[in-house]
mmCIF file of C-alpha atoms and ligand atoms in Angstrom:
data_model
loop_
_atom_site.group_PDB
_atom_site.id
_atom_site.type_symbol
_atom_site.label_atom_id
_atom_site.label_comp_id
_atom_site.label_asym_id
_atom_site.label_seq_id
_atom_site.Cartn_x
_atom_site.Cartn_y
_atom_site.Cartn_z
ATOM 1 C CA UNK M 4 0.000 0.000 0.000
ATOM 2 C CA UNK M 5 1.846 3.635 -0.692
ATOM 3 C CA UNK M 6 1.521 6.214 1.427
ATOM 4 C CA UNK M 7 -1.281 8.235 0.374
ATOM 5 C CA UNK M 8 -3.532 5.322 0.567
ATOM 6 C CA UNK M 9 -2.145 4.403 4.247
ATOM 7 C CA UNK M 10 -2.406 8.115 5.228
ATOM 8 C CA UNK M 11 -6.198 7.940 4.025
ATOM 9 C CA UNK M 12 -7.368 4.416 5.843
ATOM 10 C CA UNK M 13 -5.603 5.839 9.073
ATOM 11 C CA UNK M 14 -8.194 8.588 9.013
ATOM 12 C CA UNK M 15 -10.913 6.412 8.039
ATOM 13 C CA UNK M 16 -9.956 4.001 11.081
ATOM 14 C CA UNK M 17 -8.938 6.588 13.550
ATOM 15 C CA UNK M 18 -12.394 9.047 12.936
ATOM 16 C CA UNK M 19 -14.557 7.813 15.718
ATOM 17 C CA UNK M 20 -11.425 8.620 18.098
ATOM 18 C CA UNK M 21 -10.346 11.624 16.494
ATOM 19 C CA UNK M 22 -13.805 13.714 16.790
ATOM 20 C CA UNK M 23 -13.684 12.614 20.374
ATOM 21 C CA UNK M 24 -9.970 13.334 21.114
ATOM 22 C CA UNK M 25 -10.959 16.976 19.478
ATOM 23 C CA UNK M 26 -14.113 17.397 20.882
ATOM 24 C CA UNK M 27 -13.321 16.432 24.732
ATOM 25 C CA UNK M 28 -10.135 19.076 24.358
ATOM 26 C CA UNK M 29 -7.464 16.280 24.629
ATOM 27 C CA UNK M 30 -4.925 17.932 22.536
ATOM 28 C CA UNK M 31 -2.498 19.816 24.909
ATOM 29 C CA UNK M 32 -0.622 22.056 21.929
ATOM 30 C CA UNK M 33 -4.777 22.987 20.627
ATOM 31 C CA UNK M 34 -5.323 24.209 24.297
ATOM 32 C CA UNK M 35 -2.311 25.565 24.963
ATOM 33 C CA UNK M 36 -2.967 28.361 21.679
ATOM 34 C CA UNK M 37 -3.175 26.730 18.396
ATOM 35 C CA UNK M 38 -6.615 26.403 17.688
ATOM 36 C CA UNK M 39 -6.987 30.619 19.444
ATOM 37 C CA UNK M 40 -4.171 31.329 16.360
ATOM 38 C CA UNK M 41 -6.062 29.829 13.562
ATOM 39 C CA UNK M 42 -8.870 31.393 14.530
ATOM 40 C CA UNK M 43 -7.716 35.010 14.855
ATOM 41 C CA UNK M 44 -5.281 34.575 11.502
ATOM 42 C CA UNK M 45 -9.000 33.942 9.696
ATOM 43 C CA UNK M 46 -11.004 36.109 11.755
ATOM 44 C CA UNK M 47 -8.359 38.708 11.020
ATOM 45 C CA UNK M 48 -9.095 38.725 7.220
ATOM 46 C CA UNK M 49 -12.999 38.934 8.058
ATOM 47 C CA UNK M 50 -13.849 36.000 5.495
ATOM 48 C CA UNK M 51 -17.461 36.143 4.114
ATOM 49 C CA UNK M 52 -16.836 32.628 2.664
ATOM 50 C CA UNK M 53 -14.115 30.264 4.094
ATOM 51 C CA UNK M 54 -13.118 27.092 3.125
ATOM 52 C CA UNK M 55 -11.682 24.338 5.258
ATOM 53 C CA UNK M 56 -9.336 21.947 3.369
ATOM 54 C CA UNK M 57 -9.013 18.373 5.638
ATOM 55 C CA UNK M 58 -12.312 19.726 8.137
ATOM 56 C CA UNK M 59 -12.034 16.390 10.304
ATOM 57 C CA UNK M 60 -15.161 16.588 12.430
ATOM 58 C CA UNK M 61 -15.726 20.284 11.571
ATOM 59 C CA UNK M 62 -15.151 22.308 14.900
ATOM 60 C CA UNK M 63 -12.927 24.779 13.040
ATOM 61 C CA UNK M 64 -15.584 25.852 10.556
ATOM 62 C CA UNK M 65 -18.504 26.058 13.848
ATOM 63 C CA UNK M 66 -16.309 28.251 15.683
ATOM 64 C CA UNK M 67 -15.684 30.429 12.824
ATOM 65 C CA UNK M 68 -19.253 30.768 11.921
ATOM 66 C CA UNK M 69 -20.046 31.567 15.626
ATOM 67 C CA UNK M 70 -17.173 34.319 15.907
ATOM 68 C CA UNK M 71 -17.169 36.142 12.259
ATOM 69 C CA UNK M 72 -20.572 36.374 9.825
ATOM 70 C CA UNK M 73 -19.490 33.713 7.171
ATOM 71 C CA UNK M 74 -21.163 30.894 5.708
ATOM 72 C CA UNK M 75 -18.462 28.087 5.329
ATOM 73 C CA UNK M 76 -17.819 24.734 3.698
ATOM 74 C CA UNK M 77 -15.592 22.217 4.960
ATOM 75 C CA UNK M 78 -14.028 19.181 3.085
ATOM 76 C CA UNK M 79 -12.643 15.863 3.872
ATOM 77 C CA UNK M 80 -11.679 12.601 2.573
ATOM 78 C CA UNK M 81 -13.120 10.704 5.557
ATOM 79 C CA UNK M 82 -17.114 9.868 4.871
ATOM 80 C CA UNK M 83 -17.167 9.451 8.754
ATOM 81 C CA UNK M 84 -15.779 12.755 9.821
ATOM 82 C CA UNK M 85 -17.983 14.480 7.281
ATOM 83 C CA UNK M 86 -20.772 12.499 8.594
ATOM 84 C CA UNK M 87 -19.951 13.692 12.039
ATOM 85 C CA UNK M 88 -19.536 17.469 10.621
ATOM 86 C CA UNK M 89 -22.717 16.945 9.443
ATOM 87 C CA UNK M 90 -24.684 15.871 12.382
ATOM 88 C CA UNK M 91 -22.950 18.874 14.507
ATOM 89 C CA UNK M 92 -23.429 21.961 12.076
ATOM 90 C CA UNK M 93 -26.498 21.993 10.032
ATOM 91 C CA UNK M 94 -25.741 25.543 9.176
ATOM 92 C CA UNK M 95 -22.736 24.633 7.077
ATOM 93 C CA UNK M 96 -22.053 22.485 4.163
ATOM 94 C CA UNK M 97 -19.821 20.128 4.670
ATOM 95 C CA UNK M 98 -18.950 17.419 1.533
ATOM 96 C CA UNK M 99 -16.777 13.681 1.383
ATOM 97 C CA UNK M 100 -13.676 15.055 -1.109
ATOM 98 C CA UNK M 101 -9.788 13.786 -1.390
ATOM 99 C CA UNK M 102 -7.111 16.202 -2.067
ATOM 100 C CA UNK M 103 -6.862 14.187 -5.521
ATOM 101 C CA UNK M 104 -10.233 15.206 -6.612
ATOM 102 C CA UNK M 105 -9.624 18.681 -5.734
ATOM 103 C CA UNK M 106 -6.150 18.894 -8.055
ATOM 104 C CA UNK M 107 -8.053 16.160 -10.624
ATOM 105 C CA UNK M 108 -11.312 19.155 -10.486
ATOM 106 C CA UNK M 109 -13.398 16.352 -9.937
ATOM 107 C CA UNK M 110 -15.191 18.945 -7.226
ATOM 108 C CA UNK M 111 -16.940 20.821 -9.177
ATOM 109 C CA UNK M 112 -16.817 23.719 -6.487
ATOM 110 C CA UNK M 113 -17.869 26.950 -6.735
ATOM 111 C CA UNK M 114 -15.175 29.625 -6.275
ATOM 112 C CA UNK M 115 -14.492 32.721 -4.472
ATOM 113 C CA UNK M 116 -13.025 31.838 -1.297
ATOM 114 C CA UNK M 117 -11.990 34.950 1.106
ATOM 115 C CA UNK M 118 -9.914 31.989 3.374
ATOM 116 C CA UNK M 119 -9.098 28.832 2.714
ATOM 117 C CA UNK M 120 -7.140 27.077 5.304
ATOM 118 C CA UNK M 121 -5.864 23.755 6.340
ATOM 119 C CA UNK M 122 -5.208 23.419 9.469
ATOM 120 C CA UNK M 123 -2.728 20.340 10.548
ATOM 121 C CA UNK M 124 -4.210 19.317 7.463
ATOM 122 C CA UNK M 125 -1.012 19.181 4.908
ATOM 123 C CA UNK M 126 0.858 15.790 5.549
ATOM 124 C CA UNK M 127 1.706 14.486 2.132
ATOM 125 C CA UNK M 128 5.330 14.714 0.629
ATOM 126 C CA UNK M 129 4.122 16.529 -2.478
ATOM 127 C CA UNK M 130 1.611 19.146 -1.079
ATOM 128 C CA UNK M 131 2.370 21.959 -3.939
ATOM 129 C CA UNK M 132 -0.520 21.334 -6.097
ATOM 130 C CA UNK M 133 -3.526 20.873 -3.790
ATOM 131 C CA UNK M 134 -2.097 24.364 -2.560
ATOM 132 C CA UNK M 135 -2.958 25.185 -6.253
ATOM 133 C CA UNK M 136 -5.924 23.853 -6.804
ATOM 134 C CA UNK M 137 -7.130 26.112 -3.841
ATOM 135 C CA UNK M 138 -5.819 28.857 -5.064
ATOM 136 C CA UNK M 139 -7.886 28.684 -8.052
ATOM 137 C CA UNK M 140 -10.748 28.423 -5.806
ATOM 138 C CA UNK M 141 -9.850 32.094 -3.960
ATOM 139 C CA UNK M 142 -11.622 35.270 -4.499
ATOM 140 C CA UNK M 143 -9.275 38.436 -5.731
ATOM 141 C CA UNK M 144 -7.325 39.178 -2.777
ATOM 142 C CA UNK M 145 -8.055 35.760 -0.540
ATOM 143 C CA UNK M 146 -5.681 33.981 0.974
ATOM 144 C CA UNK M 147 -4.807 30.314 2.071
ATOM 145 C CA UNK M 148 -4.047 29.848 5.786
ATOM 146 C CA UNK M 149 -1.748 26.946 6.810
ATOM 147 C CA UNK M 150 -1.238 26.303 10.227
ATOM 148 C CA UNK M 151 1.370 23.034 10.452
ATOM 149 C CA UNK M 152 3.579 21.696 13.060
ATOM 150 C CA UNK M 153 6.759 23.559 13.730
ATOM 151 C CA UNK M 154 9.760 22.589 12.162
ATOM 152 C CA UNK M 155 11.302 23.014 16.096
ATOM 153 C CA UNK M 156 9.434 20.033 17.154
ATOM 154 C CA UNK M 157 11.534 17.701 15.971
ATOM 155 C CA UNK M 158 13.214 16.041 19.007
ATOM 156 C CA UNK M 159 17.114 16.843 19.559
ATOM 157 C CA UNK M 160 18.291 13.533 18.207
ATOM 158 C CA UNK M 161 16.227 13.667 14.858
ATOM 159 C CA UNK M 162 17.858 14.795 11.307
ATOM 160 C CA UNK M 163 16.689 18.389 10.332
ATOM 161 C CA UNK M 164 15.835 17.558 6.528
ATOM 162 C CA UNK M 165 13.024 16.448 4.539
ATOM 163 C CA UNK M 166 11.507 13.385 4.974
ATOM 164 C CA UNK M 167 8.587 10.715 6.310
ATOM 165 C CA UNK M 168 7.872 10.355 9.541
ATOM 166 C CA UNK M 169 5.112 7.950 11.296
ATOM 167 C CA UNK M 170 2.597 8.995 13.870
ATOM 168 C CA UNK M 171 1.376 6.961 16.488
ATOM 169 C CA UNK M 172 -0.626 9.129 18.028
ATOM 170 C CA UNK M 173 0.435 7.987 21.607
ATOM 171 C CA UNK M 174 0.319 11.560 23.050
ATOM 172 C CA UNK M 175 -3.303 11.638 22.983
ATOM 173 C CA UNK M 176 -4.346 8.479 24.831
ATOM 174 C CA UNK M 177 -4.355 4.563 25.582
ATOM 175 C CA UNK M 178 -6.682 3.675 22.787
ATOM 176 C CA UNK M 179 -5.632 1.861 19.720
ATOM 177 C CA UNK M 180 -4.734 4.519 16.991
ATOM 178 C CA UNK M 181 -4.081 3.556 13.320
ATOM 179 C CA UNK M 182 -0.626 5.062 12.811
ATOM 180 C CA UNK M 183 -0.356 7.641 9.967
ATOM 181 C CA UNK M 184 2.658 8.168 8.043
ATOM 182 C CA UNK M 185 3.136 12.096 7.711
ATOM 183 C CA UNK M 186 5.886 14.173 5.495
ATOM 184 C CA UNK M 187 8.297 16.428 8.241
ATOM 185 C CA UNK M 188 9.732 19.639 6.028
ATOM 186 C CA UNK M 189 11.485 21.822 7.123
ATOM 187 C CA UNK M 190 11.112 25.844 7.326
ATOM 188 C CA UNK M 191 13.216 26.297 3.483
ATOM 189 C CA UNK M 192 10.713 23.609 2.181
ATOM 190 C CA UNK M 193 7.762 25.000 2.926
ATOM 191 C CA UNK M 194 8.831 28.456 1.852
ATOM 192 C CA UNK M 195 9.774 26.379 -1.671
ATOM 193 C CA UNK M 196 6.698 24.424 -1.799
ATOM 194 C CA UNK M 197 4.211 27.174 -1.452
ATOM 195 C CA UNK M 198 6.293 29.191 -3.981
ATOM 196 C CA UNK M 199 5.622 25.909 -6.255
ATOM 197 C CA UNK M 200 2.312 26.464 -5.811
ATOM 198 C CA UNK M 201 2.325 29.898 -7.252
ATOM 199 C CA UNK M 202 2.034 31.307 -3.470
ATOM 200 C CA UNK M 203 3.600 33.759 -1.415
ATOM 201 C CA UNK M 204 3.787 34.402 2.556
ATOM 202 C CA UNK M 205 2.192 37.585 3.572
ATOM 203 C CA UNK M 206 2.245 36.562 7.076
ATOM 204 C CA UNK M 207 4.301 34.041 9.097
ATOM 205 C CA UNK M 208 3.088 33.392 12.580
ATOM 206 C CA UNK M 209 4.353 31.142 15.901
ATOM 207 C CA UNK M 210 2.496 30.582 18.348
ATOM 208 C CA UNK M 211 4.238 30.478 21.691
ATOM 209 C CA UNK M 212 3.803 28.142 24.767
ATOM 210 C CA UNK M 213 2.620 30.244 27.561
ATOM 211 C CA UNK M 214 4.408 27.854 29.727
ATOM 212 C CA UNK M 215 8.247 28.029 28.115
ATOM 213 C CA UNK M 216 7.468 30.154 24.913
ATOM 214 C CA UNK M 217 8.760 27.500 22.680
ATOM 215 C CA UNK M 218 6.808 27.558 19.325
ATOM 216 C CA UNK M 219 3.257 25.308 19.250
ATOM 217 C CA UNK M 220 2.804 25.479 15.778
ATOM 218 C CA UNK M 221 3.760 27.508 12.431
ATOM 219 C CA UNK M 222 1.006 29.479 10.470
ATOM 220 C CA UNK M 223 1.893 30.653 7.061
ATOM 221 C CA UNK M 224 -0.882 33.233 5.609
ATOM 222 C CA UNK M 225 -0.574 32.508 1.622
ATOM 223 C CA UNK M 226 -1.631 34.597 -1.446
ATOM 224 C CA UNK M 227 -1.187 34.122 -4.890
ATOM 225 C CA UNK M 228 1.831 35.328 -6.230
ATOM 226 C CA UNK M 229 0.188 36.929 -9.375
ATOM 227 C CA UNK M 230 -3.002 38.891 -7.020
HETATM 228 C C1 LIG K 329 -5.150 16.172 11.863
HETATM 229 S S1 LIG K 329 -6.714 16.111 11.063
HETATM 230 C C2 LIG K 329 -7.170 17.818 11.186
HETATM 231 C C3 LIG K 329 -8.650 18.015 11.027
HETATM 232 C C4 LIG K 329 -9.101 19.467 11.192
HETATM 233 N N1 LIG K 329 -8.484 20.331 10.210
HETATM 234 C C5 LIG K 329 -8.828 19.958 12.589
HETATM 235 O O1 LIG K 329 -8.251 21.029 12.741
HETATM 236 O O2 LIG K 329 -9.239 19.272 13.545
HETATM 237 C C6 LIG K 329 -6.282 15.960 9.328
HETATM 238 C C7 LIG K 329 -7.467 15.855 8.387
HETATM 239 O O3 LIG K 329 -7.006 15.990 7.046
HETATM 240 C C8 LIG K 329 -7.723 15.071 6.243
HETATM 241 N N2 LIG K 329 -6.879 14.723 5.093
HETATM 242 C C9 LIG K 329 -5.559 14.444 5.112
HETATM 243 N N3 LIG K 329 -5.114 14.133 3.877
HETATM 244 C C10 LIG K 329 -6.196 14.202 3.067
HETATM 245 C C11 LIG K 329 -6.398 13.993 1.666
HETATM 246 N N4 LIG K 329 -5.388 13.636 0.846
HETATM 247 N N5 LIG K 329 -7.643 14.190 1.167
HETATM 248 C C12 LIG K 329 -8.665 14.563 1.979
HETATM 249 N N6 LIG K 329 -8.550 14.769 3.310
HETATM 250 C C13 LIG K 329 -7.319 14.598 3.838
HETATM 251 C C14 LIG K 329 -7.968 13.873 7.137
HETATM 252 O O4 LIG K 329 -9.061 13.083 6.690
HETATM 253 C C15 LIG K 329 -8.206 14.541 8.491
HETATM 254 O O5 LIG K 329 -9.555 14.804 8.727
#
């Protein structure tokens, strides 16, 4: 099995136990600021329309709605998150789509975007042309907001390059998690990959830890070069 199709049966497998890992609050870095960053790097840009790329269960797009006057869809390639999306939000739309439909334009989507953003969302080596796709989705002067984990995380004794990685998913709790292979890159190759995408960074935020103000995340703020 490659890795796109292991990435996509570990969310299938772990969605029961993700939307209750995010909805019970069980994901220290998320409390400790993340999930407050995202939201103010969107709210900031006062998005009429937002779209969320990889929505899992769809608590980024409800809290958005609640906090700014948007309407909102959120996509995912799990049926089951969408179908728990669904069942929490019946204010936004909220539709079963892979990243390979979106580059293949087999979503037939309407356009016009203020925000699109994927948050934790980006995990595949070659990320540069779902980036694209979504840019074709913006309206004039929208951006894409990434919010990934920071290339600082990588534990002392790891290599600083490129490269795949495996999460188990042992942080969270005791239950059995499907592990997920994920691609680490580092701070140069995400400045190259969203160039490849026909992107530029507007904005870079880091979170800090309240705690020892090491980084929680990074949050790139995209547009397209040619806007
Ligand atoms: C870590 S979860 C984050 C979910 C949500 N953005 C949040 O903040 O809770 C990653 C999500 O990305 C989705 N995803 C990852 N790769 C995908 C792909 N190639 N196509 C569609 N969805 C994908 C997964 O199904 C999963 O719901």
């Amino acid at each position: 099995m490659d890795r796109e199709a292991m990435l996509n049966r570990a969310w299938d497998r772990n969605a029961a136990r993700w939307t209750r890992t995010v909805r019970d609050g069980l994901i220290p870095s998320r409390r400790a600021g993340t999930d407050e960053a995202v939201v103010a790097a969107i709210a900031a840009r006062n998005p009429r329309r937002l779209l969320d790329v990889g929505c899992g269960e769809g608590w980024l797009v409800r809290r958005l709605c609640r906090d700014v006057d948007c309407t909102a869809l959120g996509i995912d390639g799990s049926a089951s998150l969408i179908e728990d999306a669904r069942s929490a939000d019946p204010n936004n739309s909220y539709e079963v789509a892979s990243y390979a439909d979106l580059i293949g334009g087999q979503t037939r989507l309407a356009g016009g975007f203020d925000v699109a953003v994927f948050n934790y969302a980006l995990f595949d080596e070659q990320v540069d042309r779902v980036l694209a796709a979504v840019a074709a989705l913006l309206a004039r002067g929208g951006v894409i907001v990434v919010q990934t984990l920071h290339p600082w995380a990588l534990s002392q004794t790891e290599t600083y390059g490129d490269g795949w990685r495996i999460e188990d998913f042992s942080a969270f709790d005791g239950e059995e998690w499907e592990p997920m292979p994920w691609f680490f890159r580092t701070l140069e190759s995400w400045h190259a990959t969203i160039r490849a995408a026909g992107l530029t960074v507007v904005d870079l935020l880091e979170p800090k830890s309240p705690v020892d103000s090491r980084p929680l995340s990074l949050i790139m703020v995209c547009k397209a070069v040619t806007d």
